[in-house]
Short mmCIF file of C-alpha atoms in Angstrom, two decimals:
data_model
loop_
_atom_site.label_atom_id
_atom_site.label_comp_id
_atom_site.label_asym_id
_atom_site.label_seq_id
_atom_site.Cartn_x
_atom_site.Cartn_y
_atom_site.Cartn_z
CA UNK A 1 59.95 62.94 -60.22
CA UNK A 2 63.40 63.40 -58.85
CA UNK A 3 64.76 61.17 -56.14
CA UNK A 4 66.31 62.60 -52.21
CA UNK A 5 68.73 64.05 -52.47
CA UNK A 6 70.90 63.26 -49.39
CA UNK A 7 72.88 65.81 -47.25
CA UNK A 8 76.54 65.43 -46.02
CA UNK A 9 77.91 67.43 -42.86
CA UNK A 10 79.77 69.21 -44.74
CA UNK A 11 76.43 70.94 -46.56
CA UNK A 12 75.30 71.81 -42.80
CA UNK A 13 78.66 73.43 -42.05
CA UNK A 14 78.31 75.60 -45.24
CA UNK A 15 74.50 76.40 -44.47
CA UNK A 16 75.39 77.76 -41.10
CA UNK A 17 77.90 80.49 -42.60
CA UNK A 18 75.25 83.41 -43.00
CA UNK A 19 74.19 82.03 -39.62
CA UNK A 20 78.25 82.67 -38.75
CA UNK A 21 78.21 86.13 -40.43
CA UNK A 22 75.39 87.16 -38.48
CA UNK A 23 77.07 86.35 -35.12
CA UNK A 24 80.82 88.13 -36.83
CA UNK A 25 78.24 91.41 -38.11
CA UNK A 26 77.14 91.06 -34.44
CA UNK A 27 80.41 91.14 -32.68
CA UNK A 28 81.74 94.18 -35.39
CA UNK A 29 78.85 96.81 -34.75
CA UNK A 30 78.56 95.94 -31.38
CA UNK A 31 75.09 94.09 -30.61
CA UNK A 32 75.89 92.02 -27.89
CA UNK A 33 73.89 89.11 -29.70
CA UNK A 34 76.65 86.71 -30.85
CA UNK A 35 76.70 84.89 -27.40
CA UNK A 36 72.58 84.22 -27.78
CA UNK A 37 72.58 83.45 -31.07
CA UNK A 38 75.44 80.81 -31.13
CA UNK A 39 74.45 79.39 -27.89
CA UNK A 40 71.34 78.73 -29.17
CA UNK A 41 72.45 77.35 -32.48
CA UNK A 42 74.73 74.94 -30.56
CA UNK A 43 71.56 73.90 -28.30
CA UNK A 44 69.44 73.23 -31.57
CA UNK A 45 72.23 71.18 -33.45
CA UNK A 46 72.84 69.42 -30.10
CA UNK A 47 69.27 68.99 -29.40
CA UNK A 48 68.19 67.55 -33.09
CA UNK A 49 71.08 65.33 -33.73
CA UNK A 50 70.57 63.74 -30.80
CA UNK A 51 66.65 63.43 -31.32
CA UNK A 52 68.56 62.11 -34.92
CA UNK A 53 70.05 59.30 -33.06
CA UNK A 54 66.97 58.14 -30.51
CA UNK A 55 64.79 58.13 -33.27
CA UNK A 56 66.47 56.17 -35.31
CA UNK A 57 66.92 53.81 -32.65
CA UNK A 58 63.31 53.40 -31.41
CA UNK A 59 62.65 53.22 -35.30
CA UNK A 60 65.26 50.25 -35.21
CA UNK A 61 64.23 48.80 -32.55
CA UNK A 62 60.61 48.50 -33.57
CA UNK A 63 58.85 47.96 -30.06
CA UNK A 64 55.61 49.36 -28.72
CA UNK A 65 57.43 50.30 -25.10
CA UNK A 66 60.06 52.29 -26.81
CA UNK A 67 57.37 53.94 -28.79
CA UNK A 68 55.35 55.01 -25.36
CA UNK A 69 58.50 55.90 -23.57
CA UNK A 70 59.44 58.69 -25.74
CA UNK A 71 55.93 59.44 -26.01
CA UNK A 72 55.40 59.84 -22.50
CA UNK A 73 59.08 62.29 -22.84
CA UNK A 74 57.60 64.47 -24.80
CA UNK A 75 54.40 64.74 -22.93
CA UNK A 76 56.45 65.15 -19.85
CA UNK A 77 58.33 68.40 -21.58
CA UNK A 78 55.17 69.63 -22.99
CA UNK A 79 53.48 69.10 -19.28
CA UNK A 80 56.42 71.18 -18.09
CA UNK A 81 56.26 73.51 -20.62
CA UNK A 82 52.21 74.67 -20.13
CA UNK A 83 53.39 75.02 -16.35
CA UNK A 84 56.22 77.41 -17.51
CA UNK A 85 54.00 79.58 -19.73
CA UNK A 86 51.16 80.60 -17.45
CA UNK A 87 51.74 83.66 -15.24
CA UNK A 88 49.33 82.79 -12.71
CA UNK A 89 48.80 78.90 -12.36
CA UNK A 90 46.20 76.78 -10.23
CA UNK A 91 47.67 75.82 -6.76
CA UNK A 92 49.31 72.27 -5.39
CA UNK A 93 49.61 69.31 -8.61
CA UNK A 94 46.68 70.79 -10.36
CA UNK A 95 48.82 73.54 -11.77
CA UNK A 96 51.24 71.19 -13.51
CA UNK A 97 48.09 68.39 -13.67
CA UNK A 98 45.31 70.43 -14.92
CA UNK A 99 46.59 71.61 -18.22
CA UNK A 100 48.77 68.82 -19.09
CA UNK A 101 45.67 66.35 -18.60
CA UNK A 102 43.58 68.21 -20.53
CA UNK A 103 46.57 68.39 -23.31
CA UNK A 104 47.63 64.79 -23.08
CA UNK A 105 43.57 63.46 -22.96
CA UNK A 106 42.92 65.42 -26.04
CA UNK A 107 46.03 64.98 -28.04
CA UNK A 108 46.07 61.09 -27.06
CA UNK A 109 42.58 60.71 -28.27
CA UNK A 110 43.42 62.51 -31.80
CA UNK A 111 46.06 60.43 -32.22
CA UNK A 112 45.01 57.30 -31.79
CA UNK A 113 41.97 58.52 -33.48
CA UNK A 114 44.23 59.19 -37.06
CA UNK A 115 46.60 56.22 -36.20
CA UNK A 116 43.78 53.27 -35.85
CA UNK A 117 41.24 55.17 -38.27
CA UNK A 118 43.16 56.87 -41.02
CA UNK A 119 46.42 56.07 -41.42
CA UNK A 120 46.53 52.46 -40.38
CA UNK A 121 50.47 51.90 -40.35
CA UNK A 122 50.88 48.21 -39.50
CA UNK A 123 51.17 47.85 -36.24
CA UNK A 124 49.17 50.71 -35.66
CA UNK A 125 51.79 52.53 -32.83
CA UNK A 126 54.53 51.98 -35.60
CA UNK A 127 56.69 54.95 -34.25
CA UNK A 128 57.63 56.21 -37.80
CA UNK A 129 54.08 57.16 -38.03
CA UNK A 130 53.29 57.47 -34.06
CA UNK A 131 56.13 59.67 -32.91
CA UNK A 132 56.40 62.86 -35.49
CA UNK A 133 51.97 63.22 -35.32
CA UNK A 134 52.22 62.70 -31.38
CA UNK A 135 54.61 65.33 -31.31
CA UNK A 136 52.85 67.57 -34.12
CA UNK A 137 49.87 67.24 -32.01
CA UNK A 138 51.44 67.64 -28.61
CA UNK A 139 52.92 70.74 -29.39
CA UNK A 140 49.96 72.63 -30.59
CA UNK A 141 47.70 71.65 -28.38
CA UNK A 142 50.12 72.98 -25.38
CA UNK A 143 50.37 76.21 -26.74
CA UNK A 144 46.67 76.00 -27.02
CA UNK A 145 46.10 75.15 -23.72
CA UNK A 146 48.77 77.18 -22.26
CA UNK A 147 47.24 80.70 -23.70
CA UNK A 148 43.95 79.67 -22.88
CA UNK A 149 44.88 79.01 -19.36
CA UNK A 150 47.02 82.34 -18.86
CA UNK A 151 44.54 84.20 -20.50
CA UNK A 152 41.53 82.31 -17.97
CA UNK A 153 43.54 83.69 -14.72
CA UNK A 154 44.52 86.55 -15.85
CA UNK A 155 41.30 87.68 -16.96
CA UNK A 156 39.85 86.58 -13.43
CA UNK A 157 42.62 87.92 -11.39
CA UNK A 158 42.15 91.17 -13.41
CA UNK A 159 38.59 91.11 -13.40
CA UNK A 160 37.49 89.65 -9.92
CA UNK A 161 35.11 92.65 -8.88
CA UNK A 162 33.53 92.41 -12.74
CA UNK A 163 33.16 88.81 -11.78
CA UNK A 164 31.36 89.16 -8.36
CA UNK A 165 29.49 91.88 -9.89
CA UNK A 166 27.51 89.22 -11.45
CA UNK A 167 27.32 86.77 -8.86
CA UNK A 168 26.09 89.56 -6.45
CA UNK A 169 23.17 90.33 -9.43
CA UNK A 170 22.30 86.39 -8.49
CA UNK A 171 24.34 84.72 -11.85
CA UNK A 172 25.74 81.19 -11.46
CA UNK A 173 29.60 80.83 -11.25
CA UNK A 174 29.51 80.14 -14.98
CA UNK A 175 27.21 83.11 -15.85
CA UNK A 176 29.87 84.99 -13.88
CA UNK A 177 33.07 83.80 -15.63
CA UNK A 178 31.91 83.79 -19.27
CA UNK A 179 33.31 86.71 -20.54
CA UNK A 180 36.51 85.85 -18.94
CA UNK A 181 35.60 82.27 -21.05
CA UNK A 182 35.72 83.77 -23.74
CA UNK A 183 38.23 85.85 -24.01
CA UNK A 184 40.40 82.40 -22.66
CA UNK A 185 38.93 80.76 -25.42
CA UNK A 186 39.53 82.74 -28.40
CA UNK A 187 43.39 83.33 -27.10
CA UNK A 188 43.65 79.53 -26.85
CA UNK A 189 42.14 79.17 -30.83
CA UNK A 190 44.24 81.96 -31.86
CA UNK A 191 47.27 80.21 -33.27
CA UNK A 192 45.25 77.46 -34.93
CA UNK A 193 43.10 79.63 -36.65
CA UNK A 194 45.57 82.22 -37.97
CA UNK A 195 47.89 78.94 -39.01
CA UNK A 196 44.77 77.74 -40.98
CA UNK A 197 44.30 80.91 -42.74
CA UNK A 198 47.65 81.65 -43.45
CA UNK A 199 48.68 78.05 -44.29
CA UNK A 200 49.72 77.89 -48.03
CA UNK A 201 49.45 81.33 -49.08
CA UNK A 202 52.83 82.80 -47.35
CA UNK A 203 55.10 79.71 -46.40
CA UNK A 204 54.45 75.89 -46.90
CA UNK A 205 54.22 74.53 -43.88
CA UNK A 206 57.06 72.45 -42.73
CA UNK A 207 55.81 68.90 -43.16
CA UNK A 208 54.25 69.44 -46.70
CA UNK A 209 57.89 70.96 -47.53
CA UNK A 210 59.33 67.99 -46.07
CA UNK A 211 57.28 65.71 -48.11
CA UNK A 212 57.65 67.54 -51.20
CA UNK A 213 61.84 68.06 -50.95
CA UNK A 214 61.97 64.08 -50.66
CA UNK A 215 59.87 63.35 -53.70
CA UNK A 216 56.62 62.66 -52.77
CA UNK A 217 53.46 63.88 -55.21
CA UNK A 218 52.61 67.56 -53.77
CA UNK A 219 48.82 66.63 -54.21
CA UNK A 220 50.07 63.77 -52.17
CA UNK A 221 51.72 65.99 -49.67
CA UNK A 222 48.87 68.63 -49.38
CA UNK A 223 46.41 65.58 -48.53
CA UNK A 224 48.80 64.63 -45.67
CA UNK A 225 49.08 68.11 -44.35
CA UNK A 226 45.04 69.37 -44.27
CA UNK A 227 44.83 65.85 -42.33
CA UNK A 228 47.38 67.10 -39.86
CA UNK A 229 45.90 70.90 -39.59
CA UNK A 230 42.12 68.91 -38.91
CA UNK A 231 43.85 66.70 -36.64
CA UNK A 232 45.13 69.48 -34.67
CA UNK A 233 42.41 72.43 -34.89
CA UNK A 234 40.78 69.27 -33.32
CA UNK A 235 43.15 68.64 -30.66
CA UNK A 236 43.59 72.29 -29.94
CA UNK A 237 39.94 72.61 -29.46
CA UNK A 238 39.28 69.92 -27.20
CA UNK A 239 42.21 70.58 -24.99
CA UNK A 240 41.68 74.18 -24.72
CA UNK A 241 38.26 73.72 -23.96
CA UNK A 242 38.70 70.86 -21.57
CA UNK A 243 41.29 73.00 -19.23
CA UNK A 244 39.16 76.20 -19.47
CA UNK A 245 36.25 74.66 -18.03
CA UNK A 246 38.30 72.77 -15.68
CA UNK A 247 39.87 75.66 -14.36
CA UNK A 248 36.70 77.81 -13.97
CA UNK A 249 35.07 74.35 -12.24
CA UNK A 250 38.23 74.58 -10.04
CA UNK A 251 38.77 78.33 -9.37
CA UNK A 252 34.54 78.49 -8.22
CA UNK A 253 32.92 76.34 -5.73
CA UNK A 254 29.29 74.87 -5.63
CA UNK A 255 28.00 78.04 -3.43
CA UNK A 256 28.99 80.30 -6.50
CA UNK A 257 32.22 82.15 -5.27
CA UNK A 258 35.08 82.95 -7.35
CA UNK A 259 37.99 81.09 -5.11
CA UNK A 260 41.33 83.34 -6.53
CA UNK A 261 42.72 81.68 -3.23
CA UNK A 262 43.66 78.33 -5.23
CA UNK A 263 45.59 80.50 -7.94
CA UNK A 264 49.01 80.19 -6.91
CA UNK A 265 50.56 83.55 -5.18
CA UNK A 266 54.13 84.44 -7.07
CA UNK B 1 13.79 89.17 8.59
CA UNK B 2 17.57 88.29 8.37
CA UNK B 3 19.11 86.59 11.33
CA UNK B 4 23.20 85.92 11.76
CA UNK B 5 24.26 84.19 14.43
CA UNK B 6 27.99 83.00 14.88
CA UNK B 7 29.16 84.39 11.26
CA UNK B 8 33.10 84.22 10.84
CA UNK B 9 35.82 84.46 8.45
CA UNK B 10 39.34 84.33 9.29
CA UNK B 11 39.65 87.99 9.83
CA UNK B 12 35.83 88.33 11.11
CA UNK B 13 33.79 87.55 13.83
CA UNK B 14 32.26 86.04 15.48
CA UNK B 15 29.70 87.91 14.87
CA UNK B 16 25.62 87.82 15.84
CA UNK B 17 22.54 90.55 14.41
CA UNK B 18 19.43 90.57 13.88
CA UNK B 19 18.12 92.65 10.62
CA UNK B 20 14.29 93.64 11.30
CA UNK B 21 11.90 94.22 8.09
CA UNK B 22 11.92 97.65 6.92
CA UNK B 23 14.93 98.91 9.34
CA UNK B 24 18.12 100.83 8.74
CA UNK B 25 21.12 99.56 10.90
CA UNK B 26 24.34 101.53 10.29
CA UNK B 27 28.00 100.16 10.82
CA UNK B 28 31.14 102.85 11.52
CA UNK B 29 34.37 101.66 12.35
CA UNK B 30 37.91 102.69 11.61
CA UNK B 31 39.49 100.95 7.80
CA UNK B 32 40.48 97.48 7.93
CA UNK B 33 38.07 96.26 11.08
CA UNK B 34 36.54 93.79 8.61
CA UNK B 35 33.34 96.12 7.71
CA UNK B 36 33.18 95.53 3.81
CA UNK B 37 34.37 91.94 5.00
CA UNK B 38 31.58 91.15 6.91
CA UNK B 39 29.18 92.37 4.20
CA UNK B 40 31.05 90.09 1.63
CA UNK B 41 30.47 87.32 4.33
CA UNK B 42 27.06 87.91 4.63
CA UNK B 43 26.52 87.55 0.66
CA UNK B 44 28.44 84.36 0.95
CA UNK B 45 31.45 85.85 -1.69
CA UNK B 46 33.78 84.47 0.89
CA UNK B 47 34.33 81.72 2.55
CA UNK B 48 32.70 82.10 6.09
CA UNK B 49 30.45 79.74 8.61
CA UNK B 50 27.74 80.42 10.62
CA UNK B 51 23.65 80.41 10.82
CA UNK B 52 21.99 82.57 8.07
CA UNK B 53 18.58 82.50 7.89
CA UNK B 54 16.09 84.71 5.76
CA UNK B 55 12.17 84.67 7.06
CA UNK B 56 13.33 81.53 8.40
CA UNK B 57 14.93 79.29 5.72
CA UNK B 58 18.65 78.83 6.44
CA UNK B 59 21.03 80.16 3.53
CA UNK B 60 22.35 76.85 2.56
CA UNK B 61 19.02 75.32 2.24
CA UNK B 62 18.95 78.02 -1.40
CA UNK B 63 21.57 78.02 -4.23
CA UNK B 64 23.61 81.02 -3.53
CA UNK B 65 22.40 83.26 -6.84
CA UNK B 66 18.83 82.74 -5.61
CA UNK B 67 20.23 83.93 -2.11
CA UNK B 68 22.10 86.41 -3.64
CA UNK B 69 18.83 87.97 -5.27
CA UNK B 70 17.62 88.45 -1.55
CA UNK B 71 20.30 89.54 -0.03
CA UNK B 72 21.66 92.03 -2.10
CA UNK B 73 25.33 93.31 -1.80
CA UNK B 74 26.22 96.59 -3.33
CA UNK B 75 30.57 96.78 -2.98
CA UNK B 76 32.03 99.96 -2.40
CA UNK B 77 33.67 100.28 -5.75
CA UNK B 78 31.13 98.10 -8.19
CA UNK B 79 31.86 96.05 -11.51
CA UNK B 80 30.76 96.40 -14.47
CA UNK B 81 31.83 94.09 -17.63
CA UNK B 82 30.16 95.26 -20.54
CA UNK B 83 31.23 99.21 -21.96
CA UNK B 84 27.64 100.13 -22.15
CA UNK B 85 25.53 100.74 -19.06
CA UNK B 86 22.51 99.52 -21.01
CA UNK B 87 24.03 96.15 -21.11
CA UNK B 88 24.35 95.97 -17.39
CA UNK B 89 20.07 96.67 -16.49
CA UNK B 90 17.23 94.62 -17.26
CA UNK B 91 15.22 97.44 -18.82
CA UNK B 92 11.58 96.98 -16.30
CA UNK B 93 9.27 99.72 -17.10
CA UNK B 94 9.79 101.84 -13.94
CA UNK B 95 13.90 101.75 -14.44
CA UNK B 96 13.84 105.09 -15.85
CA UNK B 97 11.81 106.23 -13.38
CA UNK B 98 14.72 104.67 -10.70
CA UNK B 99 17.34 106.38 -12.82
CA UNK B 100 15.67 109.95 -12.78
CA UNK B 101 15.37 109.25 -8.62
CA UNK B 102 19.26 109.50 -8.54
CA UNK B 103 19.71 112.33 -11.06
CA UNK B 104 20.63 110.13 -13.95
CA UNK B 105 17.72 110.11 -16.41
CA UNK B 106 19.65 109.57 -19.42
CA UNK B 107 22.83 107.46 -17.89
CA UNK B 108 21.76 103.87 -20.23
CA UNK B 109 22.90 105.37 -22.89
CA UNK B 110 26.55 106.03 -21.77
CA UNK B 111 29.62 104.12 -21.65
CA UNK B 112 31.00 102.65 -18.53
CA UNK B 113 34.59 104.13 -19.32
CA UNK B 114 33.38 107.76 -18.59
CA UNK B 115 31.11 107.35 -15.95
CA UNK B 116 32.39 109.05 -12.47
CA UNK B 117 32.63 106.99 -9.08
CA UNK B 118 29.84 108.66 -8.01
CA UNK B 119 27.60 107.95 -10.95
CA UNK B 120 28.70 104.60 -10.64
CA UNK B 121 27.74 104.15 -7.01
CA UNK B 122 24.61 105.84 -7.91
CA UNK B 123 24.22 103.10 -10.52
CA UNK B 124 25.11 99.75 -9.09
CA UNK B 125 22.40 100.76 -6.24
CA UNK B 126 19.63 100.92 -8.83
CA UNK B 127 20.75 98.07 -10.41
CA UNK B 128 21.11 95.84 -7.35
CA UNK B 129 17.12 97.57 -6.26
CA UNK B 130 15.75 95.39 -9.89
CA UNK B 131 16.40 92.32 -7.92
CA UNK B 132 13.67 93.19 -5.72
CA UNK B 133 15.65 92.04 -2.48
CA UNK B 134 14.40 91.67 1.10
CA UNK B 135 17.67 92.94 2.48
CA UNK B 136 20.51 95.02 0.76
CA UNK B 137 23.72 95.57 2.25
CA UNK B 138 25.59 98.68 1.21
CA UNK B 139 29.19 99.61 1.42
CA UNK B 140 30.09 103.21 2.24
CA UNK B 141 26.66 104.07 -0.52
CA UNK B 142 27.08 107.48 -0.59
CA UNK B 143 30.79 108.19 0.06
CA UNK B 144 31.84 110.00 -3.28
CA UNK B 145 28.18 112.29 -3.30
CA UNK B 146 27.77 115.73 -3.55
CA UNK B 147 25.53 116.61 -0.76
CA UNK B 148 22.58 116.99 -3.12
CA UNK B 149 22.67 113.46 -4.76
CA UNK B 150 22.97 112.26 -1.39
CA UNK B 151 20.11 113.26 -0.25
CA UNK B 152 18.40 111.64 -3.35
CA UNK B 153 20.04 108.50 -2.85
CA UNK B 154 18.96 108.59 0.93
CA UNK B 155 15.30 109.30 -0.41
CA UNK B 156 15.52 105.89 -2.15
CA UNK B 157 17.02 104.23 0.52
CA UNK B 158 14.03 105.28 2.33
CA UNK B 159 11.54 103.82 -0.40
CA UNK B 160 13.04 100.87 0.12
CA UNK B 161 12.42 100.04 3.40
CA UNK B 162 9.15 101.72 3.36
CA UNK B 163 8.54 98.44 1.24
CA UNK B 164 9.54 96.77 4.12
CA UNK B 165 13.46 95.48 3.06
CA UNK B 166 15.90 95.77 5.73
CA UNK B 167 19.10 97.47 4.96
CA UNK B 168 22.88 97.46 6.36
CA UNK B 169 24.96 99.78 5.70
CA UNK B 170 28.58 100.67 6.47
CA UNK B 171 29.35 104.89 6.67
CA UNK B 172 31.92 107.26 7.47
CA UNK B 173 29.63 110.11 7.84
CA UNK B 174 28.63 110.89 11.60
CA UNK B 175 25.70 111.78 10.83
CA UNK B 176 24.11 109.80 8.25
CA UNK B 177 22.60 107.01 10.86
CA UNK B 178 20.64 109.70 12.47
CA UNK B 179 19.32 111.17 9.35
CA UNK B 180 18.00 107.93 8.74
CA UNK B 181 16.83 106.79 11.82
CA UNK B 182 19.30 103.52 11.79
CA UNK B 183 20.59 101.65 14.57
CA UNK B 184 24.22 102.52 14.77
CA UNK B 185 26.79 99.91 15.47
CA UNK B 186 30.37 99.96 15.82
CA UNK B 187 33.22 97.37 14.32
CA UNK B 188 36.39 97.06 15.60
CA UNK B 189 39.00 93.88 14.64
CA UNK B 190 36.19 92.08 12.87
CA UNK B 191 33.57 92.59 16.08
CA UNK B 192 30.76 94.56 16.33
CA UNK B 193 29.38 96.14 19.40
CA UNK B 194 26.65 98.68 20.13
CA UNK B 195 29.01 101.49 21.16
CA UNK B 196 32.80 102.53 19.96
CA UNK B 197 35.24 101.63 22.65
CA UNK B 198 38.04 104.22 21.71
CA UNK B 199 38.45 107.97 21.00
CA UNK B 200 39.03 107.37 17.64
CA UNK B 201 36.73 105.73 16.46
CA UNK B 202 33.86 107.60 14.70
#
């Protein structure tokens, strides 16, 4: 088994060149995507070097409120980032509140779940361990929730008079809204799912690569990763379902009416 | 049989009737004086307050869908979310006889997609008469009908109150509340009153 092999800044500098001949092909035929595409490289290098530097410091530092502060960072950009993606969104704090609950209570439970029951680091929050599944989890869980909940208002926005349809034929508000449900639902799964079935076959996903480039047994590696894809087909599912029937619970009312007037107007 | 008294929405009311078993009451006014709203009111889609009461128990005292059932709302334009039309009937032995009433014997095996707005006016009303309600509410039932369908659709009307349900309706056509002997009442800015109090309005 070979050992790391450690990169200088110099090996960076030469990997970006076909990035650089993209952005010179780019400027030469005319594209108008140089700007974009180095603006965005510069964000990314920016962005990851300084994620570099904070978590190597929270790693140094070794405490448990480190370790929730950047936790609760990332939930905060993930909270932001479910608001961002829905077209229509739930009125007053519930539209920020309602999927980033449902994201957080689901991908906090997971977590702690794997931390205290499988992987028992020592201390359990160890943020070597803590951070990167957090995160892993985190972020597919909000895209989870975030297409389920688009697809949930769209689908009743679109569909209000297919909605009342039932509820005039005497259905309960959940009779009324289940194909909207499920259509929410199976946009929400979507990513999971396909990632499950494609997982291995195309492109190895990132973590097992990771693993497996710093020397580590691939049986070894491909144990850690179906762990992680469990771990968050779990999360996703919770969270997606949790905010879906939230919503629904939210955008009804106990005398069975669909109540569009607490989606937000744009 | 169905008693409102002080019904409002924002845009509506207030508004006070009185629905007697087995009658026809008509309502005519010009677009946007709150017509379909009131209807939508009545069936409790909106939010609205006021004293409903059907044979004498008050509408709050009953879950809405069991209200609902009663009080049955037909929309102008109806919904429908399945693509076949089969999917959208309980199939009760004397549906197809319904469907033939209306000129549609063979419509449950269609798809939704190519059905015309009158077919599907045609439709929701049968589907909204398997309820068995005590009242129905209509919404401009017979507005995209060739003359001959509207006579059938009429006929059942008819049937129904025979049975003894009450129905409300809201028309365009001058003469429709005479041709069914309904008590004609006018709406203007979310009111109702027994005669129209402009030109203009029909």
């Amino acid at each position: 088994m070979s050992g790391y092999q450690a990169l200088t800044y110099w090996d960076l500098v030469a990997a970006s060149i076909f990035l650089v001949l993209n952005a010179v092909f780019s400027i030469a035929l005319n594209l108008g995507l140089a700007r974009t595409l180095i603006v965005s490289a510069l964000r990314m290098t920016v962005q990851l070097v300084l994620v570099g530097l904070i978590l190597k410091a929270i790693f140094f530092a070794g405490s448990l409120w480190w370790t929730l502060l950047a936790a609760t960072v990332m939930a905060a950009f993930a909270a932001r980032e479910i608001r961002a993606r829905q077209k229509r969104r739930l009125d007053g704090l519930l539209g920020v509140g309602l999927g980033a609950g449902a994201m957080l209570l689901a991908g906090s439970l997971v977590t702690l779940y794997a931390l205290a029951g499988l992987i028992r680091p020592e201390p359990v929050w160890q943020p070597q361990y803590a951070l990167p599944l957090f995160g892993m989890i985190l972020g597919n869980t909000m895209t989870g929730v975030s297409l389920g909940l688009d697809t949930l208002h769209t689908a009743l926005a679109q569909g209000k008079r297919d909605v009342e349809a039932r509820l005039l034929l005497g259905g309960t508000r959940w009779e009324a809204t289940r194909p909207a449900l499920r259509q929410a639902l199976r946009s929400g799964f979507t990513p999971i799912i396909n990632a499950m079935a494609a997982t291995g076959v195309v492109s190895l996903p990132g973590m097992m690569t990771g693993q497996i480039l710093s020397g580590i047994d691939p049986r070894e590696a491909v144990k850690y990763q179906l762990m992680i894809m469990f771990l968050l087909g779990g999360a996703t599912g919770l969270g997606v379902l949790g905010a879906t029937f939230a919503s629904i619970w939210r955008l009804t009312d106990t005398r069975h009416r669909l109540r569009l007037d607490r989606l937000e107007k744009r | 049989m169905l008693t409102i008294e002080n019904l409002r929405t924002p845009l509506v009311g207030p508004v006070d009737l009185d629905l007697e078993k087995g009658s026809f009451t008509a309502i005519s006014g010009p677009s946007g004086a709150g017509k379909s709203l009131l209807l939508r009111a009545i069936a409790d889609l909106d939010l609205n307050s006021g004293m409903l009461t059907l044979e004498g128990t008050e509408r709050e005292k009953m879950p809405a869908p069991v209200w609902r059932r009663q009080v049955a709302f037909v929309p102008a334009e109806s919904g429908w979310w399945a693509e076949d039309v089969r999917d959208h009937f309980t199939e009760t032995p004397d549906l197809g006889k319904q469907l033939e009433a209306v000129g549609l014997k063979d419509a449950l095996s269609w798809q939704v997609s190519r059905l015309s707005t009158g077919e599907r006016q045609r439709l929701a009303l049968i589907r909204a008469l398997q309820l068995g309600p005590k009242v129905l509410l209509l919404d401009e039932p017979t507005s995209a009908l060739d003359p001959p369908s509207v006579a059938r659709v009429e006929m059942l009307m008819k049937d129904c109150t025979a049975r003894g349900c009450a129905i409300l309706f809201v028309t365009h056509d001058p003469d429709q509340p005479d041709r069914l002997g309904a008590r004609h009442l006018y709406m203007e800015s979310g009111r109702l009153s027994a005669s129209p109090s402009r030109q203009d309005a029909p």
